[in-house]
C-alpha cells in the first residue's frame, strides 16, 4: 500500500534524459574513448549552464565517476565532500554559501537534507544498483527465493531516495534529471515499475533540451 505524497507534483518533476547506457562493460569500453560516460559530460555541462545561479546536487554513484566528471567538465562550482566529519562540515559550508555551488558526490542519495535554495536541481548520473561485488549482496540475490525481487526493490528505493534530496516540504521545489538509460531498461519490467509509488511515477517526464 502506497501513501500519497503531500508535495505538489509540479514542485518535484523528474526528467528522464537518457544520454548514456551506463553499465560496467560500457563504461570500460576503452576503444570508445571514455566509453558511454563520455556522453554524460556534455549533458552535465548543459545543466550547469541551464542553472547558472542555483545550487545543485549530482549523484555519481562512484568515486571514479566523480573524478572523471571533474576532469572532463571543469567548473569552479564543484564541491566534492569526503566521507566522515569533514564531509559534513563541507556540506554545511555548501548550504550556507551564497555562491551557486554544486555538490558532486557518490554517496549522498540518503541522509542529507537540502531544502529550498540549498538544492534547486539535481542529477542522477547512474542508476544505483546494489553492488554485486559485495558478497553479502550477491548471496542475498542468488541465494534466496525472493532475491531478484529484493534486488529490484532496493534499486527502486535508491532511485526514489536520490531523487528526493531537494524537496523537503510542501512549499519546496527541485528539478531532478536522470541521465542513465538503464533507468528505462529497469522500468520496462512491469514488476519493477510497480515498485515505484503512484505519486512518484506521476512526476516522470521525458526531457527534451531546449
Coordinates of N, CA and C in Angstrom, one line a residue:
X1 N 0.8 -1.2 0.0 CA 0.0 0.0 0.0 C 0.9 1.2 0.0
X2 N 0.7 2.1 -1.0 CA 1.4 3.4 -1.0 C 0.6 4.5 -0.5
X3 N 1.2 5.3 0.3 CA 0.5 6.6 0.8 C 0.8 7.7 -0.2
X4 N -0.1 8.6 -0.3 CA 0.1 9.7 -1.3 C 1.1 10.7 -0.8
X5 N 1.7 11.4 -1.7 CA 2.7 12.4 -1.3 C 2.0 13.8 -1.0
X6 N 2.4 14.4 0.1 CA 1.8 15.8 0.4 C 2.4 16.9 -0.5
X7 N 3.5 16.5 -1.2 CA 4.2 17.5 -2.0 C 3.5 17.7 -3.4
X8 N 3.2 18.9 -3.9 CA 2.6 19.0 -5.2 C 3.5 18.5 -6.3
X9 N 2.9 17.8 -7.3 CA 3.7 17.1 -8.3 C 4.5 18.1 -9.1
X10 N 3.9 19.3 -9.3 CA 4.6 20.3 -10.1 C 5.9 20.8 -9.4
X11 N 6.1 20.6 -8.1 CA 7.2 21.0 -7.4 C 8.4 20.0 -7.4
X12 N 8.1 18.8 -7.9 CA 9.1 17.7 -7.9 C 9.2 17.0 -9.2
X13 N 9.3 17.7 -10.3 CA 9.4 16.9 -11.6 C 10.6 16.1 -11.7
X14 N 10.5 14.9 -12.3 CA 11.6 14.0 -12.6 C 11.7 13.8 -14.1
X15 N 12.8 14.4 -14.6 CA 13.0 14.3 -16.1 C 13.9 13.2 -16.5
X16 N 13.4 12.3 -17.2 CA 14.3 11.2 -17.8 C 14.9 11.7 -19.1
X17 N 16.2 11.8 -19.1 CA 17.0 12.3 -20.2 C 18.1 11.2 -20.5
X18 N 17.8 10.2 -21.2 CA 18.7 9.1 -21.3 C 19.8 9.4 -22.3
X19 N 21.0 9.8 -21.8 CA 22.1 10.2 -22.7 C 23.1 9.2 -22.8
X20 N 23.1 8.2 -21.8 CA 24.2 7.2 -21.8 C 23.7 5.9 -21.2
X21 N 24.2 4.8 -21.7 CA 23.8 3.5 -21.2 C 24.9 3.0 -20.3
X22 N 24.8 3.3 -19.0 CA 25.9 3.1 -18.1 C 25.9 1.8 -17.4
X23 N 26.7 0.8 -17.9 CA 26.9 -0.4 -17.2 C 28.5 -0.6 -17.1
X24 N 28.9 -1.5 -16.3 CA 30.3 -1.7 -16.1 C 31.0 -1.9 -17.4
X25 N 30.4 -2.7 -18.3 CA 31.0 -3.0 -19.6 C 31.1 -1.8 -20.4
X26 N 30.0 -1.0 -20.6 CA 30.0 0.1 -21.5 C 30.9 1.2 -21.0
X27 N 31.1 1.4 -19.7 CA 32.0 2.4 -19.2 C 33.4 2.1 -19.3
X28 N 33.7 0.8 -19.4 CA 35.1 0.3 -19.5 C 35.5 0.2 -21.0
X29 N 34.7 0.6 -21.9 CA 35.0 0.4 -23.4 C 36.0 1.4 -23.8
X30 N 37.3 1.0 -23.6 CA 38.4 1.9 -23.9 C 38.6 2.2 -25.4
X31 N 38.0 1.3 -26.3 CA 38.0 1.6 -27.7 C 37.2 2.8 -28.1
X32 N 36.3 3.1 -27.2 CA 35.4 4.3 -27.4 C 35.7 5.4 -26.5
X33 N 37.0 5.7 -26.4 CA 37.5 6.8 -25.5 C 37.1 6.5 -24.1
X34 N 36.2 7.3 -23.5 CA 35.8 7.0 -22.1 C 34.6 6.1 -22.0
X35 N 34.3 5.4 -23.1 CA 33.1 4.6 -23.1 C 31.8 5.5 -23.0
X36 N 30.7 4.9 -22.6 CA 29.5 5.6 -22.5 C 29.5 6.9 -21.6
X37 N 30.4 6.9 -20.7 CA 30.4 8.0 -19.8 C 30.7 9.3 -20.5
X38 N 31.4 9.2 -21.6 CA 31.7 10.5 -22.3 C 30.5 11.2 -22.8
X39 N 29.3 10.4 -22.9 CA 28.1 11.1 -23.4 C 27.4 11.8 -22.2
X40 N 27.9 11.6 -21.0 CA 27.3 12.3 -19.9 C 27.9 13.7 -19.7
X41 N 29.1 13.9 -20.1 CA 29.8 15.2 -19.9 C 29.1 16.4 -20.5
X42 N 28.7 16.3 -21.8 CA 28.0 17.5 -22.4 C 26.6 17.7 -21.7
X43 N 26.0 16.7 -21.3 CA 24.7 16.8 -20.6 C 24.9 17.6 -19.3
X44 N 25.9 17.2 -18.5 CA 26.2 17.9 -17.3 C 26.6 19.4 -17.5
X45 N 27.4 19.6 -18.5 CA 27.8 21.0 -18.9 C 26.5 21.8 -19.2
X46 N 25.6 21.1 -20.0 CA 24.3 21.8 -20.3 C 23.5 22.2 -19.1
X47 N 23.5 21.3 -18.1 CA 22.7 21.5 -16.9 C 23.3 22.6 -16.0
X48 N 24.6 22.6 -16.0 CA 25.3 23.6 -15.3 C 25.0 25.0 -15.9
X49 N 25.1 25.1 -17.2 CA 24.8 26.3 -17.9 C 23.3 26.7 -17.7
X50 N 22.4 25.7 -17.7 CA 21.0 26.0 -17.5 C 20.6 26.5 -16.2
X51 N 21.4 26.2 -15.2 CA 21.2 26.6 -13.8 C 22.4 27.4 -13.3
X52 N 22.7 28.6 -13.9 CA 23.9 29.3 -13.5 C 23.9 29.9 -12.1
X53 N 22.7 30.2 -11.6 CA 22.5 30.9 -10.4 C 21.9 30.1 -9.2
X54 N 21.8 28.8 -9.4 CA 21.2 28.0 -8.3 C 22.1 26.8 -8.0
X55 N 22.0 26.4 -6.8 CA 22.8 25.2 -6.3 C 22.2 23.9 -6.7
X56 N 23.0 22.9 -6.9 CA 22.6 21.6 -7.3 C 23.3 20.5 -6.7
X57 N 22.9 19.3 -6.9 CA 23.5 18.0 -6.4 C 23.6 17.0 -7.5
X58 N 24.7 16.4 -7.7 CA 24.9 15.4 -8.8 C 25.3 14.1 -8.1
X59 N 24.4 13.1 -8.2 CA 24.7 11.7 -7.7 C 25.5 11.0 -8.8
X60 N 26.8 10.6 -8.4 CA 27.6 9.9 -9.4 C 27.7 8.4 -9.1
X61 N 27.4 8.0 -7.9 CA 27.4 6.6 -7.5 C 28.8 6.0 -7.3
X62 N 29.9 6.6 -7.9 CA 31.2 6.1 -7.6 C 32.2 7.2 -7.6
X63 N 33.3 7.0 -6.9 CA 34.4 8.0 -6.8 C 35.1 8.2 -8.1
X64 N 35.3 7.1 -8.8 CA 35.9 7.2 -10.1 C 35.1 8.0 -11.1
X65 N 33.8 7.9 -11.1 CA 32.9 8.7 -11.9 C 32.9 10.1 -11.5
X66 N 33.0 10.4 -10.2 CA 33.1 11.7 -9.7 C 34.4 12.4 -10.2
X67 N 35.5 11.7 -10.2 CA 36.8 12.3 -10.7 C 36.7 12.5 -12.2
X68 N 36.1 11.6 -12.9 CA 36.0 11.7 -14.4 C 35.2 12.9 -14.7
X69 N 34.1 13.2 -14.0 CA 33.3 14.4 -14.3 C 34.0 15.6 -14.0
X70 N 34.7 15.7 -12.9 CA 35.5 16.8 -12.5 C 36.5 17.2 -13.6
X71 N 37.2 16.1 -14.1 CA 38.3 16.3 -15.1 C 37.7 16.7 -16.4
X72 N 36.6 16.2 -16.8 CA 36.1 16.5 -18.1 C 35.0 17.6 -18.2
X73 N 34.5 18.0 -17.1 CA 33.6 19.2 -17.1 C 34.1 20.2 -16.1
X74 N 35.2 20.9 -16.4 CA 35.8 21.8 -15.5 C 34.8 22.9 -15.0
X75 N 34.8 23.2 -13.7 CA 33.9 24.2 -13.2 C 34.4 24.7 -11.8
X76 N 34.3 25.9 -11.5 CA 34.7 26.4 -10.2 C 33.5 26.3 -9.2
X77 N 32.5 25.6 -9.6 CA 31.3 25.4 -8.8 C 31.3 24.1 -8.0
X78 N 32.2 23.2 -8.4 CA 32.2 21.9 -7.8 C 32.5 21.9 -6.3
X79 N 31.8 21.1 -5.6 CA 32.1 20.8 -4.2 C 32.1 19.3 -4.1
X80 N 33.2 18.6 -3.6 CA 33.2 17.2 -3.5 C 33.5 16.8 -2.1
X81 N 32.5 16.6 -1.3 CA 32.8 16.3 0.2 C 33.3 15.0 0.4
X82 N 34.4 14.8 1.2 CA 34.8 13.5 1.6 C 33.9 12.9 2.6
X83 N 34.1 11.6 2.9 CA 33.2 10.9 3.9 C 33.6 11.4 5.3
X84 N 32.8 11.1 6.3 CA 33.1 11.4 7.7 C 32.7 12.8 8.1
X85 N 33.3 13.2 9.2 CA 33.0 14.5 9.8 C 33.4 15.7 8.9
X86 N 34.5 15.5 8.3 CA 35.0 16.6 7.4 C 34.0 16.8 6.2
X87 N 33.4 15.7 5.8 CA 32.4 15.8 4.7 C 31.1 16.6 5.2
X88 N 30.7 16.3 6.4 CA 29.5 17.0 6.9 C 29.8 18.5 7.1
X89 N 31.0 18.9 7.5 CA 31.3 20.3 7.6 C 31.3 21.0 6.3
X90 N 31.9 20.3 5.2 CA 31.9 20.9 3.9 C 30.5 21.0 3.4
X91 N 29.6 20.1 3.6 CA 28.2 20.2 3.2 C 27.5 21.4 3.8
X92 N 27.8 21.6 5.1 CA 27.2 22.7 5.8 C 27.7 24.0 5.2
X93 N 29.0 24.1 4.8 CA 29.5 25.3 4.2 C 28.9 25.5 2.8
X94 N 28.7 24.4 2.1 CA 28.0 24.4 0.8 C 26.6 25.0 1.0
X95 N 25.8 24.6 2.0 CA 24.5 25.0 2.2 C 24.4 26.5 2.6
X96 N 25.4 27.0 3.3 CA 25.3 28.4 3.7 C 26.0 29.4 2.8
X97 N 26.7 28.9 1.8 CA 27.4 29.7 0.8 C 26.5 30.5 -0.1
X98 N 26.8 31.7 -0.4 CA 25.9 32.5 -1.3 C 26.2 32.1 -2.8
X99 N 27.2 31.4 -3.0 CA 27.6 31.0 -4.4 C 26.7 29.9 -4.9
X100 N 26.5 29.8 -6.2 CA 25.7 28.7 -6.8 C 26.5 27.4 -7.0
X101 N 26.9 26.9 -5.8 CA 27.8 25.7 -5.9 C 27.0 24.4 -6.2
X102 N 27.8 23.4 -6.6 CA 27.1 22.1 -7.0 C 27.9 21.0 -6.3
X103 N 27.1 20.2 -5.5 CA 27.7 19.0 -4.8 C 27.9 17.9 -5.8
X104 N 29.0 17.4 -5.9 CA 29.3 16.2 -6.8 C 29.8 15.1 -5.9
X105 N 29.0 14.1 -5.8 CA 29.3 13.0 -4.8 C 28.7 11.7 -5.1
X106 N 29.4 10.6 -4.7 CA 28.9 9.2 -5.0 C 28.0 8.7 -3.8
X107 N 27.9 9.5 -2.7 CA 27.3 8.9 -1.5 C 26.3 9.8 -0.8
X108 N 25.5 10.5 -1.5 CA 24.5 11.4 -0.9 C 23.1 11.1 -1.3
X109 N 22.8 9.8 -1.6 CA 21.5 9.5 -2.1 C 20.5 9.5 -0.9
X110 N 21.0 9.4 0.3 CA 20.2 9.5 1.5 C 21.0 10.1 2.6
X111 N 20.3 10.5 3.7 CA 21.0 11.1 4.9 C 21.4 12.5 4.7
X112 N 20.9 13.2 3.7 CA 21.2 14.6 3.6 C 19.9 15.4 3.3
X113 N 19.8 16.6 3.9 CA 18.7 17.4 3.8 C 19.1 18.7 3.1
X114 N 18.5 19.0 1.9 CA 18.9 20.1 1.2 C 17.6 20.9 0.7
X115 N 17.0 21.6 1.7 CA 15.8 22.3 1.4 C 16.0 23.6 0.6
X116 N 15.0 24.0 -0.1 CA 14.9 25.3 -0.7 C 16.1 25.7 -1.6
X117 N 16.7 26.8 -1.3 CA 17.8 27.3 -2.2 C 19.1 26.5 -2.1
X118 N 19.2 25.6 -1.1 CA 20.4 24.8 -0.9 C 20.4 23.7 -2.0
X119 N 19.3 23.4 -2.7 CA 19.3 22.5 -3.8 C 18.1 22.7 -4.7
X120 N 18.2 23.3 -5.8 CA 17.1 23.6 -6.7 C 17.1 22.7 -7.9
X121 N 18.1 21.9 -8.1 CA 18.1 20.9 -9.2 C 19.1 19.8 -8.8
X122 N 18.9 18.6 -9.3 CA 19.8 17.5 -9.0 C 19.8 16.5 -10.2
X123 N 20.9 15.8 -10.2 CA 21.1 14.8 -11.4 C 21.4 13.5 -10.8
X124 N 20.8 12.4 -11.3 CA 21.2 11.1 -11.1 C 21.9 10.6 -12.3
X125 N 23.2 10.6 -12.2 CA 24.1 10.2 -13.4 C 23.9 8.7 -13.7
X126 N 23.9 7.9 -12.7 CA 23.7 6.4 -12.9 C 22.8 5.8 -11.9
X127 N 22.0 4.9 -12.4 CA 21.1 4.1 -11.5 C 22.0 3.4 -10.5
X128 N 21.7 3.5 -9.2 CA 22.5 2.9 -8.2 C 22.0 1.4 -7.9
X129 N 22.4 0.5 -8.7 CA 22.1 -0.9 -8.4 C 23.0 -1.4 -7.3
X130 N 22.5 -2.2 -6.4 CA 23.3 -2.8 -5.4 C 24.6 -3.5 -5.9
X131 N 25.7 -3.3 -5.3 CA 27.0 -3.8 -5.8 C 27.1 -5.3 -5.7
X132 N 27.2 -6.0 -6.8 CA 27.3 -7.5 -6.8 C 28.7 -8.0 -6.4
X133 N 29.7 -7.1 -6.3 CA 31.0 -7.5 -5.8 C 31.0 -7.7 -4.3
X134 N 29.9 -7.1 -3.7 CA 29.7 -7.3 -2.2 C 29.1 -8.7 -2.0
X135 N 29.9 -9.6 -1.3 CA 29.5 -11.0 -1.1 C 28.1 -11.1 -0.5
X136 N 27.8 -10.2 0.5 CA 26.5 -10.3 1.2 C 25.4 -10.0 0.2
X137 N 25.5 -9.0 -0.7 CA 24.5 -8.6 -1.6 C 24.4 -9.8 -2.7
X138 N 25.5 -10.3 -3.1 CA 25.4 -11.4 -4.1 C 24.7 -12.6 -3.5
X139 N 25.0 -12.9 -2.3 CA 24.4 -14.1 -1.6 C 22.9 -13.8 -1.5
X140 N 22.5 -12.6 -1.1 CA 21.1 -12.3 -1.0 C 20.4 -12.4 -2.3
X141 N 21.0 -12.0 -3.4 CA 20.4 -12.0 -4.7 C 20.2 -13.5 -5.2
X142 N 21.3 -14.2 -5.2 CA 21.3 -15.5 -5.8 C 21.0 -16.7 -4.8
X143 N 21.0 -16.4 -3.6 CA 20.9 -17.5 -2.6 C 19.5 -17.6 -1.9
X144 N 18.6 -16.7 -2.3 CA 17.3 -16.7 -1.6 C 16.2 -16.7 -2.7
X145 N 15.0 -17.2 -2.3 CA 13.9 -17.3 -3.2 C 13.4 -16.0 -3.7
X146 N 13.5 -15.0 -2.8 CA 13.0 -13.7 -3.2 C 14.1 -12.7 -3.6
X147 N 15.3 -13.3 -3.9 CA 16.5 -12.4 -4.2 C 16.3 -11.4 -5.3
X148 N 15.7 -11.8 -6.4 CA 15.6 -10.9 -7.5 C 14.6 -9.8 -7.2
X149 N 13.6 -10.1 -6.4 CA 12.6 -9.1 -6.0 C 13.2 -8.1 -5.1
X150 N 14.0 -8.7 -4.1 CA 14.7 -7.8 -3.2 C 15.6 -6.8 -3.9
X151 N 16.4 -7.4 -4.9 CA 17.4 -6.6 -5.6 C 16.7 -5.5 -6.4
X152 N 15.5 -5.8 -7.0 CA 14.8 -4.8 -7.7 C 14.2 -3.7 -6.8
X153 N 13.7 -4.2 -5.7 CA 13.1 -3.2 -4.7 C 14.2 -2.3 -4.1
X154 N 15.4 -2.8 -3.8 CA 16.4 -2.0 -3.3 C 16.9 -1.0 -4.4
X155 N 16.9 -1.4 -5.6 CA 17.3 -0.4 -6.7 C 16.3 0.7 -6.8
X156 N 15.0 0.3 -6.8 CA 13.9 1.4 -6.9 C 14.0 2.3 -5.6
X157 N 14.2 1.7 -4.5 CA 14.3 2.5 -3.3 C 15.4 3.6 -3.4
X158 N 16.6 3.2 -3.9 CA 17.7 4.1 -4.0 C 17.4 5.2 -5.0
X159 N 16.7 4.9 -6.1 CA 16.3 5.9 -7.1 C 15.4 7.0 -6.4
X160 N 14.4 6.5 -5.7 CA 13.5 7.4 -5.0 C 14.2 8.2 -4.0
X161 N 15.0 7.6 -3.2 CA 15.8 8.4 -2.2 C 16.6 9.5 -2.8
X162 N 17.3 9.1 -3.9 CA 18.2 10.1 -4.5 C 17.5 11.2 -5.1
X163 N 16.3 11.0 -5.7 CA 15.5 12.0 -6.3 C 14.9 13.0 -5.4
X164 N 14.8 12.6 -4.1 CA 14.0 13.4 -3.2 C 14.9 14.3 -2.3
X165 N 16.2 14.4 -2.5 CA 17.0 15.2 -1.6 C 16.8 16.7 -1.6
X166 N 16.1 17.2 -2.7 CA 16.0 18.6 -2.8 C 14.5 19.1 -2.5
X167 N 13.6 18.2 -2.2 CA 12.2 18.6 -2.0 C 11.9 18.1 -0.6
X168 N 11.9 19.1 0.4 CA 11.8 18.7 1.8 C 10.5 19.2 2.5
X169 N 9.6 19.9 1.8 CA 8.4 20.4 2.3 C 7.4 20.7 1.2
X170 N 6.2 21.0 1.6 CA 5.1 21.3 0.6 C 5.4 22.5 -0.2
X171 N 6.2 23.5 0.3 CA 6.5 24.7 -0.4 C 7.8 24.7 -1.1
X172 N 8.5 23.6 -1.0 CA 9.8 23.4 -1.6 C 9.7 22.9 -3.0
X173 N 10.8 23.0 -3.8 CA 10.7 22.5 -5.2 C 12.2 22.2 -5.6
X174 N 12.3 21.2 -6.5 CA 13.6 20.8 -7.1 C 13.3 20.0 -8.3
X175 N 14.1 20.3 -9.4 CA 14.0 19.5 -10.6 C 15.1 18.4 -10.6
X176 N 14.6 17.2 -10.9 CA 15.5 16.0 -11.0 C 15.7 15.5 -12.4
X177 N 17.0 15.2 -12.8 CA 17.3 14.7 -14.1 C 18.0 13.4 -14.0
X178 N 17.4 12.4 -14.7 CA 18.0 11.0 -14.7 C 18.7 10.8 -16.1
X179 N 20.0 10.6 -16.1 CA 20.7 10.5 -17.4 C 21.0 9.1 -17.9
X180 N 20.8 8.1 -17.0 CA 21.2 6.7 -17.3 C 20.1 6.0 -18.0
X181 N 20.4 5.4 -19.2 CA 19.4 4.7 -20.0 C 19.0 3.4 -19.3
X182 N 19.8 3.0 -18.3 CA 19.5 1.8 -17.5 C 18.2 2.0 -16.7
X183 N 17.8 3.3 -16.5 CA 16.6 3.6 -15.8 C 15.4 3.1 -16.6
X184 N 15.4 3.4 -17.9 CA 14.4 2.9 -18.8 C 14.3 1.4 -18.9
X185 N 15.5 0.8 -19.0 CA 15.6 -0.7 -19.0 C 15.0 -1.3 -17.7
X186 N 15.3 -0.7 -16.6 CA 14.8 -1.2 -15.3 C 13.3 -1.1 -15.3
X187 N 12.8 0.1 -15.7 CA 11.4 0.4 -15.6 C 10.5 -0.4 -16.6
X188 N 11.2 -0.9 -17.7 CA 10.5 -1.6 -18.7 C 9.9 -3.0 -18.2
X189 N 10.4 -3.4 -17.1 CA 9.9 -4.6 -16.4 C 8.7 -4.2 -15.6
X190 N 7.5 -4.8 -15.9 CA 6.3 -4.4 -15.2 C 6.4 -4.5 -13.7
X191 N 7.0 -5.5 -13.2 CA 7.2 -5.7 -11.7 C 8.0 -4.5 -11.1
X192 N 9.1 -4.2 -11.8 CA 9.9 -3.1 -11.3 C 9.2 -1.7 -11.3
X193 N 8.5 -1.5 -12.4 CA 7.8 -0.2 -12.5 C 6.8 0.0 -11.4
X194 N 6.1 -1.1 -11.0 CA 5.1 -1.1 -9.9 C 5.7 -0.9 -8.5
X195 N 7.1 -1.1 -8.4 CA 7.7 -0.8 -7.2 C 7.7 0.6 -6.8
X196 N 7.6 1.5 -7.8 CA 7.6 2.9 -7.5 C 6.1 3.3 -7.2
X197 N 6.0 4.2 -6.2 CA 4.6 4.6 -5.8 C 4.0 5.4 -6.9
X198 N 2.6 5.4 -7.0 CA 1.9 6.2 -8.0 C 2.3 7.7 -7.9
X199 N 2.5 8.3 -6.7 CA 2.8 9.7 -6.7 C 4.2 10.0 -7.2
X200 N 5.1 9.0 -7.2 CA 6.5 9.2 -7.8 C 6.4 9.0 -9.3
X201 N 5.6 8.0 -9.8 CA 5.5 7.7 -11.2 C 4.9 8.9 -11.9
X202 N 3.9 9.6 -11.3 CA 3.2 10.7 -11.9 C 4.1 11.9 -12.2
X203 N 5.3 11.9 -11.5 CA 6.2 13.1 -11.7 C 7.2 12.9 -12.9
X204 N 7.2 11.6 -13.5 CA 8.2 11.3 -14.5 C 7.8 12.0 -15.9
X205 N 8.8 12.6 -16.5 CA 8.6 13.2 -17.8 C 9.8 12.9 -18.6
X206 N 9.6 12.8 -19.9 CA 10.8 12.7 -20.8 C 11.3 14.1 -21.1
X207 N 12.6 14.3 -21.0 CA 13.2 15.6 -21.1 C 13.7 15.9 -22.5
X208 N 13.4 17.0 -23.1 CA 13.9 17.5 -24.4 C 14.6 18.8 -24.2
X209 N 16.0 18.8 -24.3 CA 16.7 20.1 -24.2 C 16.2 21.1 -25.1
X210 N 16.2 22.3 -24.6 CA 15.8 23.5 -25.4 C 16.8 23.8 -26.5

